[in-house]
mmCIF file of C-alpha atoms and ligand atoms in Angstrom:
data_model
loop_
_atom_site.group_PDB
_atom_site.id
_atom_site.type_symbol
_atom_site.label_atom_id
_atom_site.label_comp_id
_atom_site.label_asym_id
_atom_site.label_seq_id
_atom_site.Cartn_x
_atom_site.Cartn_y
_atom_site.Cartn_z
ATOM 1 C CA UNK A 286 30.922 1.651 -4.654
ATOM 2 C CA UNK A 287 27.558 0.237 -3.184
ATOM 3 C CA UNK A 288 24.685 1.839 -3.821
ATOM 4 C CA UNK A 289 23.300 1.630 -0.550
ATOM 5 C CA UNK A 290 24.643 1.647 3.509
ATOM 6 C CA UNK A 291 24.220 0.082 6.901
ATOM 7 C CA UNK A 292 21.835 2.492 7.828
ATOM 8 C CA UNK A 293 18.930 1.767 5.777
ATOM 9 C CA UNK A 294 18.948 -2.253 7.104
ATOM 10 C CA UNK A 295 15.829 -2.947 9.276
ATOM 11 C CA UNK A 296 17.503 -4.055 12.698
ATOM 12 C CA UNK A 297 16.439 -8.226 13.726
ATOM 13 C CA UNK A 298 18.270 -9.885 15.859
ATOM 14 C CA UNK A 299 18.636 -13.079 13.765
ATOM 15 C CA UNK A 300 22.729 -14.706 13.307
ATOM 16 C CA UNK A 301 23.255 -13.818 9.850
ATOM 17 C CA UNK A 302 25.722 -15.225 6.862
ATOM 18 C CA UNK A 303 26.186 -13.634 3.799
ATOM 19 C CA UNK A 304 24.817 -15.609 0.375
ATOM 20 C CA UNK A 305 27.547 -15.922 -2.381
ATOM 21 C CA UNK A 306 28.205 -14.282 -5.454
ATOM 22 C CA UNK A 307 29.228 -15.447 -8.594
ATOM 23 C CA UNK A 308 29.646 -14.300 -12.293
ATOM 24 C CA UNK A 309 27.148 -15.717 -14.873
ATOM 25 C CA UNK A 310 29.621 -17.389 -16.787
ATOM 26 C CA UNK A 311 31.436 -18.931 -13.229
ATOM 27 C CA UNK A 312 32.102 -22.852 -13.466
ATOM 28 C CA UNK A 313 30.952 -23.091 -10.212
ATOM 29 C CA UNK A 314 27.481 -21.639 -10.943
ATOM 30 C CA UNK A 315 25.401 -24.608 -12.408
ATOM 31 C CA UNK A 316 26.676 -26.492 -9.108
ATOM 32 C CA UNK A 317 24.615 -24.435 -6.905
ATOM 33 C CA UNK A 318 21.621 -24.372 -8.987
ATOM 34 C CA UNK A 319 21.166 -27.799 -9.808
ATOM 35 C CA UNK A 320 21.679 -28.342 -6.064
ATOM 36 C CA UNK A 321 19.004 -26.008 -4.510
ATOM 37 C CA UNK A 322 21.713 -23.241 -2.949
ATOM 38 C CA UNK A 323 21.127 -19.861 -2.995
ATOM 39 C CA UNK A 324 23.604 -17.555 -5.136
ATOM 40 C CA UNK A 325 23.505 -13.882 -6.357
ATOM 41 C CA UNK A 326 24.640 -13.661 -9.696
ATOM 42 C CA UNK A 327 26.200 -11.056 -11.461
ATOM 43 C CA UNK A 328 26.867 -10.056 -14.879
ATOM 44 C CA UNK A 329 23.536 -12.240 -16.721
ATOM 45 C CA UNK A 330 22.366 -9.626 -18.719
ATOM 46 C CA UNK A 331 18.799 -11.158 -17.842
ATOM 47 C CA UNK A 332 16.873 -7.476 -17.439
ATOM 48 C CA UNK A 333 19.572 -5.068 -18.953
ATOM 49 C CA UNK A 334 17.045 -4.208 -21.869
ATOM 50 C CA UNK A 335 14.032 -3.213 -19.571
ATOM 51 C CA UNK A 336 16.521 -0.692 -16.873
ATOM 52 C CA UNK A 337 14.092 1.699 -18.618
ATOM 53 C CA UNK A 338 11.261 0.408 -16.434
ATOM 54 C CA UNK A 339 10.580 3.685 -13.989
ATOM 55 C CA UNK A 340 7.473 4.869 -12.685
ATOM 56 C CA UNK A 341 7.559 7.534 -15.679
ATOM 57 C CA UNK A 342 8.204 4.999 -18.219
ATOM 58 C CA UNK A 343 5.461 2.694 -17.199
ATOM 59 C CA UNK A 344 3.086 5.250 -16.135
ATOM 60 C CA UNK A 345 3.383 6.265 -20.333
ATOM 61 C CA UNK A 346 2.683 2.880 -21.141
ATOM 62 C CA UNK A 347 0.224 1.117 -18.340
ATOM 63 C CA UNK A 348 -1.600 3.819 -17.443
ATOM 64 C CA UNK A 349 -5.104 2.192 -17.404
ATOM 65 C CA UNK A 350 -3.886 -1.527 -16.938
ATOM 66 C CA UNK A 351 -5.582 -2.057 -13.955
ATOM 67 C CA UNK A 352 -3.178 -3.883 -11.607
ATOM 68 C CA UNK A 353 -3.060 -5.879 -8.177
ATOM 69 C CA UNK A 354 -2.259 -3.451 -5.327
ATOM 70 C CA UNK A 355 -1.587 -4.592 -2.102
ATOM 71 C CA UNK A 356 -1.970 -2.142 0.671
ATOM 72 C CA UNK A 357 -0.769 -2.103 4.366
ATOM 73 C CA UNK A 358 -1.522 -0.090 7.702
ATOM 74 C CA UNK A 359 2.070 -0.861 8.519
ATOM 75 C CA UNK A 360 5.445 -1.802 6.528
ATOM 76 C CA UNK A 361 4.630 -5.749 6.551
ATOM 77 C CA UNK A 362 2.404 -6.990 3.110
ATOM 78 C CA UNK A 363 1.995 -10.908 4.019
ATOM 79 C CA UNK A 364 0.541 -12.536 1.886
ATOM 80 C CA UNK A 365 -2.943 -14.611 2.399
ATOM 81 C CA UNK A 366 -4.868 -16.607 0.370
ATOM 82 C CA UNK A 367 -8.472 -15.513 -0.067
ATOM 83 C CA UNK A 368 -9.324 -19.013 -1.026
ATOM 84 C CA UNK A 369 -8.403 -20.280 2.726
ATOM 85 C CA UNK A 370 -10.811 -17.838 4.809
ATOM 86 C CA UNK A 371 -13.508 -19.382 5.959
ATOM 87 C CA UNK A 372 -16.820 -18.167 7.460
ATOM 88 C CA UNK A 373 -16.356 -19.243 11.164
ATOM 89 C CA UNK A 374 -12.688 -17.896 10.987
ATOM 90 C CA UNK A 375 -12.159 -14.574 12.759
ATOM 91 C CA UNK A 376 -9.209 -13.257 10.404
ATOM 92 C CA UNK A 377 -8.077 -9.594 10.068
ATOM 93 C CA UNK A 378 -5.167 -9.445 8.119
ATOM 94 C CA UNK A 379 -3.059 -5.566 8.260
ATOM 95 C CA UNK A 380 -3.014 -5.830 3.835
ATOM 96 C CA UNK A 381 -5.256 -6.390 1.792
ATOM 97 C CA UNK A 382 -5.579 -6.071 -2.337
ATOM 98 C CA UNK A 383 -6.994 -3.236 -3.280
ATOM 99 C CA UNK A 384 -6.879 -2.908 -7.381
ATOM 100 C CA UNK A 385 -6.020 0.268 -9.076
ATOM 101 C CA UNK A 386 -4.962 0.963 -12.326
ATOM 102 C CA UNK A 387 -1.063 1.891 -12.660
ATOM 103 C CA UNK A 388 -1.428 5.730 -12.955
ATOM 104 C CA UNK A 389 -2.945 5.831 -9.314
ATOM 105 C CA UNK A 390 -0.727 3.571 -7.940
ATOM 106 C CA UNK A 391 1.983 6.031 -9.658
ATOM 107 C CA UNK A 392 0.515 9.164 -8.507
ATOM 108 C CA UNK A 393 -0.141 7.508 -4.906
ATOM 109 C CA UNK A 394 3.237 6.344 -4.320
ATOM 110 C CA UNK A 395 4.497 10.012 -5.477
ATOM 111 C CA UNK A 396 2.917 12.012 -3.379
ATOM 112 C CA UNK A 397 3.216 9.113 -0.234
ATOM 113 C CA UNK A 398 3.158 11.088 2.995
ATOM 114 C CA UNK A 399 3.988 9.613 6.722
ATOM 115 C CA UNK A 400 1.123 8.338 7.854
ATOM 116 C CA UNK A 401 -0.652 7.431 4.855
ATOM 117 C CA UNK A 402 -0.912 3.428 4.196
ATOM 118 C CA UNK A 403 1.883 1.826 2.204
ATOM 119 C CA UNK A 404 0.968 0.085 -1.580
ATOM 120 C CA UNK A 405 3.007 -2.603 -3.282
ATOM 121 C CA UNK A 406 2.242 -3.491 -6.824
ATOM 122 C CA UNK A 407 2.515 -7.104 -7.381
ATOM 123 C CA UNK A 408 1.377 -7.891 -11.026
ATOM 124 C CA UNK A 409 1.822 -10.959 -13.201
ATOM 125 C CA UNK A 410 2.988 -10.098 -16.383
ATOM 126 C CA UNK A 411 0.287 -11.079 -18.763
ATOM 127 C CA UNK A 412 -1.110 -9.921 -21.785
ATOM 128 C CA UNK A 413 -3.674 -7.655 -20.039
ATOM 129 C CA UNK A 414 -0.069 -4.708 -19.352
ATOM 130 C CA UNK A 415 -0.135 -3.218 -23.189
ATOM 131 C CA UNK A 416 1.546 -3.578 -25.905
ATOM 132 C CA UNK A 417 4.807 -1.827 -25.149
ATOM 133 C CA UNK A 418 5.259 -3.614 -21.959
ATOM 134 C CA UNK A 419 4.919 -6.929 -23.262
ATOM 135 C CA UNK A 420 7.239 -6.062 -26.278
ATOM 136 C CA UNK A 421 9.814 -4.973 -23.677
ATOM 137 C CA UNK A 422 9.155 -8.657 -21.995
ATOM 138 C CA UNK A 423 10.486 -9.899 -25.231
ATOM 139 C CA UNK A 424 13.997 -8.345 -24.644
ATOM 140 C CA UNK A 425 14.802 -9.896 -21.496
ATOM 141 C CA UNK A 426 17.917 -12.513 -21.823
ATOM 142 C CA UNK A 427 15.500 -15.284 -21.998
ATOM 143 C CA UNK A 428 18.495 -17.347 -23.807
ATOM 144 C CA UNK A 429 20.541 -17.137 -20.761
ATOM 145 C CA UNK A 430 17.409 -17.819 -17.915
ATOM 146 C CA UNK A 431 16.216 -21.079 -20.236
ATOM 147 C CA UNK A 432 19.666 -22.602 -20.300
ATOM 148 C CA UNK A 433 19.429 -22.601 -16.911
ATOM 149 C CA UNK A 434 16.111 -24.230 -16.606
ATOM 150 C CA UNK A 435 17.265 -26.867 -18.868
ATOM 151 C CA UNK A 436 20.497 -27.199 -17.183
ATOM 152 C CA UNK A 437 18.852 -27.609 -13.516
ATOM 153 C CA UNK A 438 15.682 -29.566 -14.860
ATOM 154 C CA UNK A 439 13.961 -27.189 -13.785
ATOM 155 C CA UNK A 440 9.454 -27.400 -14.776
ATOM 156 C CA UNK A 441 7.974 -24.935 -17.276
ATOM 157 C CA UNK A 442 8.133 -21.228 -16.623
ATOM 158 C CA UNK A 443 4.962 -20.500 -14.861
ATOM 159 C CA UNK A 444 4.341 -16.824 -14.010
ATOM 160 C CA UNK A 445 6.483 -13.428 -14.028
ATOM 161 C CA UNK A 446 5.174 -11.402 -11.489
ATOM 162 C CA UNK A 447 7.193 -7.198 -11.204
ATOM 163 C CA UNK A 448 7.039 -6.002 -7.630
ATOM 164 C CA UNK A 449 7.053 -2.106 -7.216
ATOM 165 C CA UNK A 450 7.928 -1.656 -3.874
ATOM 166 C CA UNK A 451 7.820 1.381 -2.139
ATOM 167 C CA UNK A 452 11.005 2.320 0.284
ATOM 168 C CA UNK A 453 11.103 0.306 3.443
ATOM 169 C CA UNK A 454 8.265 -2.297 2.431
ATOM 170 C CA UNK A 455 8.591 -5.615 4.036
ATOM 171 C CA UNK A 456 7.723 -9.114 2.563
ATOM 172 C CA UNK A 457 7.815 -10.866 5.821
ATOM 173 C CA UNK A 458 9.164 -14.226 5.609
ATOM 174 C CA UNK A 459 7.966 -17.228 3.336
ATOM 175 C CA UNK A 460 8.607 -19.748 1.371
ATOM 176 C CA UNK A 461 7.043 -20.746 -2.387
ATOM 177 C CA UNK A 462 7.133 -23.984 -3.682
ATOM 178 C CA UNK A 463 8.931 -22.912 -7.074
ATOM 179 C CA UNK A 464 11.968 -22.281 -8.043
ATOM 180 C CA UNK A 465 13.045 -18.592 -8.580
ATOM 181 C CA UNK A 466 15.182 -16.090 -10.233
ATOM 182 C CA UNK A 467 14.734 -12.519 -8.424
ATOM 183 C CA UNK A 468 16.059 -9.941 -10.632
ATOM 184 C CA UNK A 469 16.095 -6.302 -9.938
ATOM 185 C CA UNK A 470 15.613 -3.591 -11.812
ATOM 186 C CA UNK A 471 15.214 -0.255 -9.749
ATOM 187 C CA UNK A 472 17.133 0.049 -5.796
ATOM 188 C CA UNK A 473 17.951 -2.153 -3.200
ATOM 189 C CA UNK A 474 16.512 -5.056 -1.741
ATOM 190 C CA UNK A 475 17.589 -7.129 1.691
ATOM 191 C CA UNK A 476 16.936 -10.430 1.350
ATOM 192 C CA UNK A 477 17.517 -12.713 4.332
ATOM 193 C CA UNK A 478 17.036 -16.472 3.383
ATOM 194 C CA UNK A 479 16.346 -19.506 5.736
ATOM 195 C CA UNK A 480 16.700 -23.613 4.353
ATOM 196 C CA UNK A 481 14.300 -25.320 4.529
ATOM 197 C CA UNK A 482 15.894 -27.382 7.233
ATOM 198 C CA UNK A 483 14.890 -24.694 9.659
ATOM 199 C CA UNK A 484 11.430 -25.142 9.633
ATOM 200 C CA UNK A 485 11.257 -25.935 13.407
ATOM 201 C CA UNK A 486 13.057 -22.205 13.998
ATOM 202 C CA UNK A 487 10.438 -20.255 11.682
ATOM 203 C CA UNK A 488 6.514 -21.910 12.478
ATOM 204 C CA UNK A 489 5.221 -21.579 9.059
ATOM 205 C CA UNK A 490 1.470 -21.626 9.745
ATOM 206 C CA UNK A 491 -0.591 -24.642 8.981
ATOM 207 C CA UNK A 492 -1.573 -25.256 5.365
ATOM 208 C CA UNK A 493 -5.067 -24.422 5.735
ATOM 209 C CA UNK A 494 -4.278 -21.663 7.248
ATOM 210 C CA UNK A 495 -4.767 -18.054 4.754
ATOM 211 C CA UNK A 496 -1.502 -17.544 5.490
ATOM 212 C CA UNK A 497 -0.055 -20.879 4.392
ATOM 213 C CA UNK A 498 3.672 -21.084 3.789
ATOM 214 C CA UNK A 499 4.046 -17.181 6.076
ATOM 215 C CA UNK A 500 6.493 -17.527 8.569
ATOM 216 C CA UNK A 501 4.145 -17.362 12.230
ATOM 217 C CA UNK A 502 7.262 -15.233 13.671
ATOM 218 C CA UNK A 503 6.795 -11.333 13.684
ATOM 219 C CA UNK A 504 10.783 -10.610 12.705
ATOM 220 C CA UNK A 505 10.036 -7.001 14.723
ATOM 221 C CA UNK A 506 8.825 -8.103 17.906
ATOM 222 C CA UNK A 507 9.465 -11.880 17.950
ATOM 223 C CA UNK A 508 7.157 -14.214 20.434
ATOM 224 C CA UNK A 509 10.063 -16.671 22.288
ATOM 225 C CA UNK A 510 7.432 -17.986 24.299
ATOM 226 C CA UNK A 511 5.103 -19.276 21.563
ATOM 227 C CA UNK A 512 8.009 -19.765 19.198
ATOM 228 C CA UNK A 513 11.359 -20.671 20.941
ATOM 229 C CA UNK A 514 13.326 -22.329 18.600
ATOM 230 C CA UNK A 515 12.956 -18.656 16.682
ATOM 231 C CA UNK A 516 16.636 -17.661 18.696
ATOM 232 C CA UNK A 517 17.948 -20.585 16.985
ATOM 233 C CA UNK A 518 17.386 -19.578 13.553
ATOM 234 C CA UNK A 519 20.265 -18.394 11.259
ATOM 235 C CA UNK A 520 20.260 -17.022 8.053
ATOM 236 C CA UNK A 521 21.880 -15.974 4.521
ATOM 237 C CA UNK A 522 21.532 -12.357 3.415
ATOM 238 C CA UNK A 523 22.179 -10.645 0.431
ATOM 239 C CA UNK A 524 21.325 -7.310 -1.298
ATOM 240 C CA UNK A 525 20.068 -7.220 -4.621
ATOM 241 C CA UNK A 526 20.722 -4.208 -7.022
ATOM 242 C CA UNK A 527 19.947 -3.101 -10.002
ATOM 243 C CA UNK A 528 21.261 -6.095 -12.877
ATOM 244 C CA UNK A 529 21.333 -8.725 -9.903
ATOM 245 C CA UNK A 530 19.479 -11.917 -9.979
ATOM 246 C CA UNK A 531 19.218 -13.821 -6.828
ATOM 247 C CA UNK A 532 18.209 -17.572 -7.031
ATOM 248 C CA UNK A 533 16.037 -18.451 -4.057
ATOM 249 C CA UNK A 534 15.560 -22.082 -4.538
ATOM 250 C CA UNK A 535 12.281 -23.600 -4.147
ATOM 251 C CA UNK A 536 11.197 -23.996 -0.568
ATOM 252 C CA UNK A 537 13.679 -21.722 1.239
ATOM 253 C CA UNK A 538 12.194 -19.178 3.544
ATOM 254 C CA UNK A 539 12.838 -15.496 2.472
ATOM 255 C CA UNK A 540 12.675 -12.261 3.906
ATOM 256 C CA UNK A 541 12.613 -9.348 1.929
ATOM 257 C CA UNK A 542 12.566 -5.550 2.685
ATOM 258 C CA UNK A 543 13.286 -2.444 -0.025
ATOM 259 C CA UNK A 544 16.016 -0.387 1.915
ATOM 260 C CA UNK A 545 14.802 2.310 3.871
ATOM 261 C CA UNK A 546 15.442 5.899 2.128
ATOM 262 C CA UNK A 547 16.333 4.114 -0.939
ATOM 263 C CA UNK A 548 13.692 5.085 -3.125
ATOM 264 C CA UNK A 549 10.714 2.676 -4.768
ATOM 265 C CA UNK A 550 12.235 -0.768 -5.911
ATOM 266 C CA UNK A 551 10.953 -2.528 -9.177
ATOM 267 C CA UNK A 552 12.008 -5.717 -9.582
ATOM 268 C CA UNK A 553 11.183 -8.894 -11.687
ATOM 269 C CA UNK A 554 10.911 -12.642 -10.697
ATOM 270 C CA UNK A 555 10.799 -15.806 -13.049
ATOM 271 C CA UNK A 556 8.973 -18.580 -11.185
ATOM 272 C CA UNK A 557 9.482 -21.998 -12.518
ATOM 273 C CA UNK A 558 7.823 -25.246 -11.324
ATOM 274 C CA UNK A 559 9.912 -27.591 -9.584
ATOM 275 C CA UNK A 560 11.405 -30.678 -11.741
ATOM 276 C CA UNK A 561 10.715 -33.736 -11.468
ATOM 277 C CA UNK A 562 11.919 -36.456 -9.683
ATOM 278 C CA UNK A 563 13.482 -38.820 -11.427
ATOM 279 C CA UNK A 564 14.470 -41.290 -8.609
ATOM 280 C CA UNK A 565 13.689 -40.929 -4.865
ATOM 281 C CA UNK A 566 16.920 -41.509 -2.781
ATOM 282 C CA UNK A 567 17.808 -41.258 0.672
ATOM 283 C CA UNK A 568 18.021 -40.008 2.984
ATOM 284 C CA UNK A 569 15.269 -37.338 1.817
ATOM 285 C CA UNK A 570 16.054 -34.085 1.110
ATOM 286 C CA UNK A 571 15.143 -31.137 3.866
ATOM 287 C CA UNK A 572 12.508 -29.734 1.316
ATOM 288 C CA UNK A 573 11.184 -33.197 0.121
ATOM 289 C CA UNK A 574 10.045 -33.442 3.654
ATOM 290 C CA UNK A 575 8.279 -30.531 3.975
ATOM 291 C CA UNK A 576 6.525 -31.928 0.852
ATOM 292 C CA UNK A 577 5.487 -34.693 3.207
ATOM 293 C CA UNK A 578 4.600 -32.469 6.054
ATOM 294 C CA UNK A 579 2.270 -30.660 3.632
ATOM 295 C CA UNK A 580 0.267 -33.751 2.159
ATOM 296 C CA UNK A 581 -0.052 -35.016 5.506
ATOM 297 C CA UNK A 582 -2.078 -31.901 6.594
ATOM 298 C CA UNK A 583 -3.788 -32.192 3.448
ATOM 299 C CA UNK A 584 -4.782 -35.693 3.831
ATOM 300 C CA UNK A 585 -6.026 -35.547 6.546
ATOM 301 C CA UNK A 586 -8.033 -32.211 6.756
ATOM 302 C CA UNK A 587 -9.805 -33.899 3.417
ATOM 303 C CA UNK A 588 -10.165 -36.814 5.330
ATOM 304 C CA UNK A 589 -12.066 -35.334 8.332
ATOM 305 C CA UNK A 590 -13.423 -32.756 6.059
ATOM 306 C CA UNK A 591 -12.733 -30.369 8.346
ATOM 307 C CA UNK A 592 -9.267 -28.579 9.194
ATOM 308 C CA UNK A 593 -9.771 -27.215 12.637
ATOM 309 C CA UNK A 594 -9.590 -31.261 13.440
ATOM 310 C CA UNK A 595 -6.123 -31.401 11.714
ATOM 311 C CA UNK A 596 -4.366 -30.285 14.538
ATOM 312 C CA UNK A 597 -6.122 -32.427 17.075
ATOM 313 C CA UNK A 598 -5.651 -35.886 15.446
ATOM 314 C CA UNK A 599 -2.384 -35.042 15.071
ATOM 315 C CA UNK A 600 -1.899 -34.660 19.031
ATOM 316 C CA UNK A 601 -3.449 -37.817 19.284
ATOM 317 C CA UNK A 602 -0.916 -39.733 17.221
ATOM 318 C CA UNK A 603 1.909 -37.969 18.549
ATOM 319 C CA UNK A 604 1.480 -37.665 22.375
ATOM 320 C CA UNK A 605 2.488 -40.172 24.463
ATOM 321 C CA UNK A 606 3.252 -42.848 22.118
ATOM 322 C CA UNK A 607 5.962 -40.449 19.632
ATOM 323 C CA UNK A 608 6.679 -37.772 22.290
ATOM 324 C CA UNK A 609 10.062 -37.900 24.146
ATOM 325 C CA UNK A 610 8.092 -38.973 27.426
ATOM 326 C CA UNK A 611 8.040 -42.758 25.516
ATOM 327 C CA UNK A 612 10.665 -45.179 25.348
HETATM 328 O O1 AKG B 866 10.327 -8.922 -3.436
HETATM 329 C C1 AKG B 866 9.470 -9.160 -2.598
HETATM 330 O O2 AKG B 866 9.012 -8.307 -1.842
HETATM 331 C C2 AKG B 866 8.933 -10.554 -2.463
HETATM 332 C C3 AKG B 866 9.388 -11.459 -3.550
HETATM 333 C C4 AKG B 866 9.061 -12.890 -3.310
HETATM 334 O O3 AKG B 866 8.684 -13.307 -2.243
HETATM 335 C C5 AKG B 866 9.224 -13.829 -4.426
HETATM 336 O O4 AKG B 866 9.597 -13.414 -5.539
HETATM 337 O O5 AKG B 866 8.979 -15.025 -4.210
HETATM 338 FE FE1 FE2 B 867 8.344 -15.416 -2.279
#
C-alpha cells in the first residue's frame, strides 16, 4: 500500500503524465539513462544502509556541524545565487540561508508552529558532518550508482548534497546542469518534471539573473499574461519514497514539494557532471540548445560588460529582421 494519498498533493493546474518505473536490474533501464529520460527506480539498494538517518540519529551524531539552512516566509525555498546580486539590483528574495548547526535546526523543526518561518537543510556532504556520518556515507551502494556512471558516460561525481525538508516545503521549479540520482530516505516527495524542450512554457530567468536556471512562473498563482505559453506546459510526475531513486537527467526542469502532513523528508542526491561529447550530431539535442542559449547570454553580457544590455542587443538582432513580421 502507498504510503501517502491524494490529499496531501499541492493543487496546479499543469496536464500531468506519470514518470516510469522500473526495477534496478530491468533490461530496459540503461536505455533511459544513457538517453537523458527520467525513470524511478526501484529495488537499487543505493541508501538501504543509511534508513537509520532520522532527526534523532543525526542529531546524536551532527550536533555541532554547523550546516546550510535555508529559511522561507512562505512554503517556496528558490534558490539564488549570492554571486549574481549586484549593487544597483533591487532584489528581495522570500529565503534566504541562514546557518545553524544541526541540533537547532532539529529542535526548530520539532517544535515548528503555524506561523513560524519554514527551514530546509540543504548540506553537501563533506568532511566537515563527523565521523559517524561520513562512515555511514561509506555504506551507500556506491557499486551499483558507479556502474551506472560508467555505463551512461556520465563526468565525475561532484557533490552529495541531503535535503531535510520539512512537510509541505516547495522547491519551485528548476533545472541543474548535472546529471542526478534523487534518492530518498525519510517520506514522500512530488516531483513534477518538465524537458528541456519546454523551455518556451516555463521562462527560466536570464542567466545573470540570481535566480538563474528558476523557473519565472509562480506554479500557485501563475502570470498568463507575462507568461502565456505557461497553459501549454505538460509534465511527468512521480513520488519518491523511502528506497526510491529518481533520475532527473541533466537539464530537465523539476518541481519538488514534501507531501503535506507527511512528516519531514530526508533525502540524498548524487550529482554528476555531464559527459562528454564525443561527436556533435544533428539535429541538436533539446538540452544542447539550451547550452547555446546560455553561452550566448554569457557572451555577450562579457562582451558589453554589462548584463542589463543583454536583453537589449538581443531585441535589436531579433526584431524586425528574425521576428515573424519578416519574410
Ligand atoms: O528535493 C528538493 O527539494 C530539491 C532537489 C533538487 O532540486 C535536486 O536535487 O536537484
Ligand atoms: Fe535541482
Amino acid at each position: 500500500m502507498a504510503g501517502w494519498n491524494e490529499n496531501q498533493l499541492r493543487k496546479y493546474n499543469i496536464k500531468l503524465e506519470k514518470i516510469p518505473t522500473l526495477q534496478y536490474d530491468d533490461p530496459k533501464l540503461d536505455s533511459h539513462l544513457t538517453n537523458n529520460y527520467p525513470v524511478l527506480i526501484k529495488g537499487s539498494k543505493l541508501v538501504s544502509r543509511v534508513l537509520k538517518w532520522d532527526l534523532d540519529y543525526l542529531k546524536q551524531h551532527m550536533s555541532s556541524v554547523c550546516c546550510n539552512v535555508i529559511v522561507s516566509k512562505n512554503h517556496k525555498f528558490k534558490y539564488y545565487d549570492p554571486k549574481k546580486i549586484t549593487p544597483n539590483m533591487t532584489f528581495k528574495p522570500i529565503s534566504r540561508p541562514s546557518p545553524m548547526i544541526f541540533s537547532e535546526f532539529a529542535d526548530k523543526i520539532t517544535n515548528w508552529k503555524k506561523g513560524d518561518s519554514r527551514l530546509y537543510l540543504q548540506q553537501v556532504l563533506n568532511n566537515t558532518i563527523g565521523q559517524h556520518v561520513v562512515r555511514d556515507f561509506v555504506m551507500f551502494n556506491w557499486d551499483w550508482i558507479m556502474s551506472k556512471q560508467k555505463i551512461c558516460k556520465w563526468g565525475p561525481l561532484s557533490s552529495n548534497l541531503i535535503l531535510i525538508a520539512q512537510e509541505g516545503n516547495v522547491t519551485p521549479c528548476h533545472y541543474d546542469e548535472q546529471q542526478n540520482m534523487f534518492a530518498s530516505i525519510r517520506g514522500y516527495k512530488r516531483f513534477i518534471l518538465f524537458p528541456p524542450s519546454q523551455f518556451e512554457c516555463l521562462y527560466p530567468h536570464p542567466v545573470h539573473h540570481p535566480y538563474d536556471r528558476q523557473s519565472q512562473v509562480d506554479f500557485d498563482n501563475p502570470d498568463f499574461t507575462k507568461f502565456p505559453k505557461f497553459k501549454e506546459a505538460c509534465g511527468y510526475e512521480v513520488i519518491v519514497g523511502p528506497e526510491d531513486v529518481l533520475y532527473i537527467p541533466m537539464y530537465w526542469f523539476h518541481h519538488v514539494e514534501s507531501l503535506k502532513h507527511g512528516g519531514y523528508t530526508v533525502s540524498i542526491n548524487f550529482w554528476f557532471k555531464a559527459g562528454s561529447v564525443e561527436k556533435i550530431e544533428y539535429p541538436l539535442l533539446d538540452y544542447q540548445r539550451m547550452v547555446i542559449m546560455r553561452n550566448v547570454e554569457k557572451m555577450l553580457a562579457e562582451a558589453l560588460h554589462d548584463p542589463s544590455e543583454v536583453g537589449n542587443m538581443l531585441k535589436t538582432i531579433f526584431l524586425g529582421r528574425y521576428s515573424s513580421d519578416v519574410d
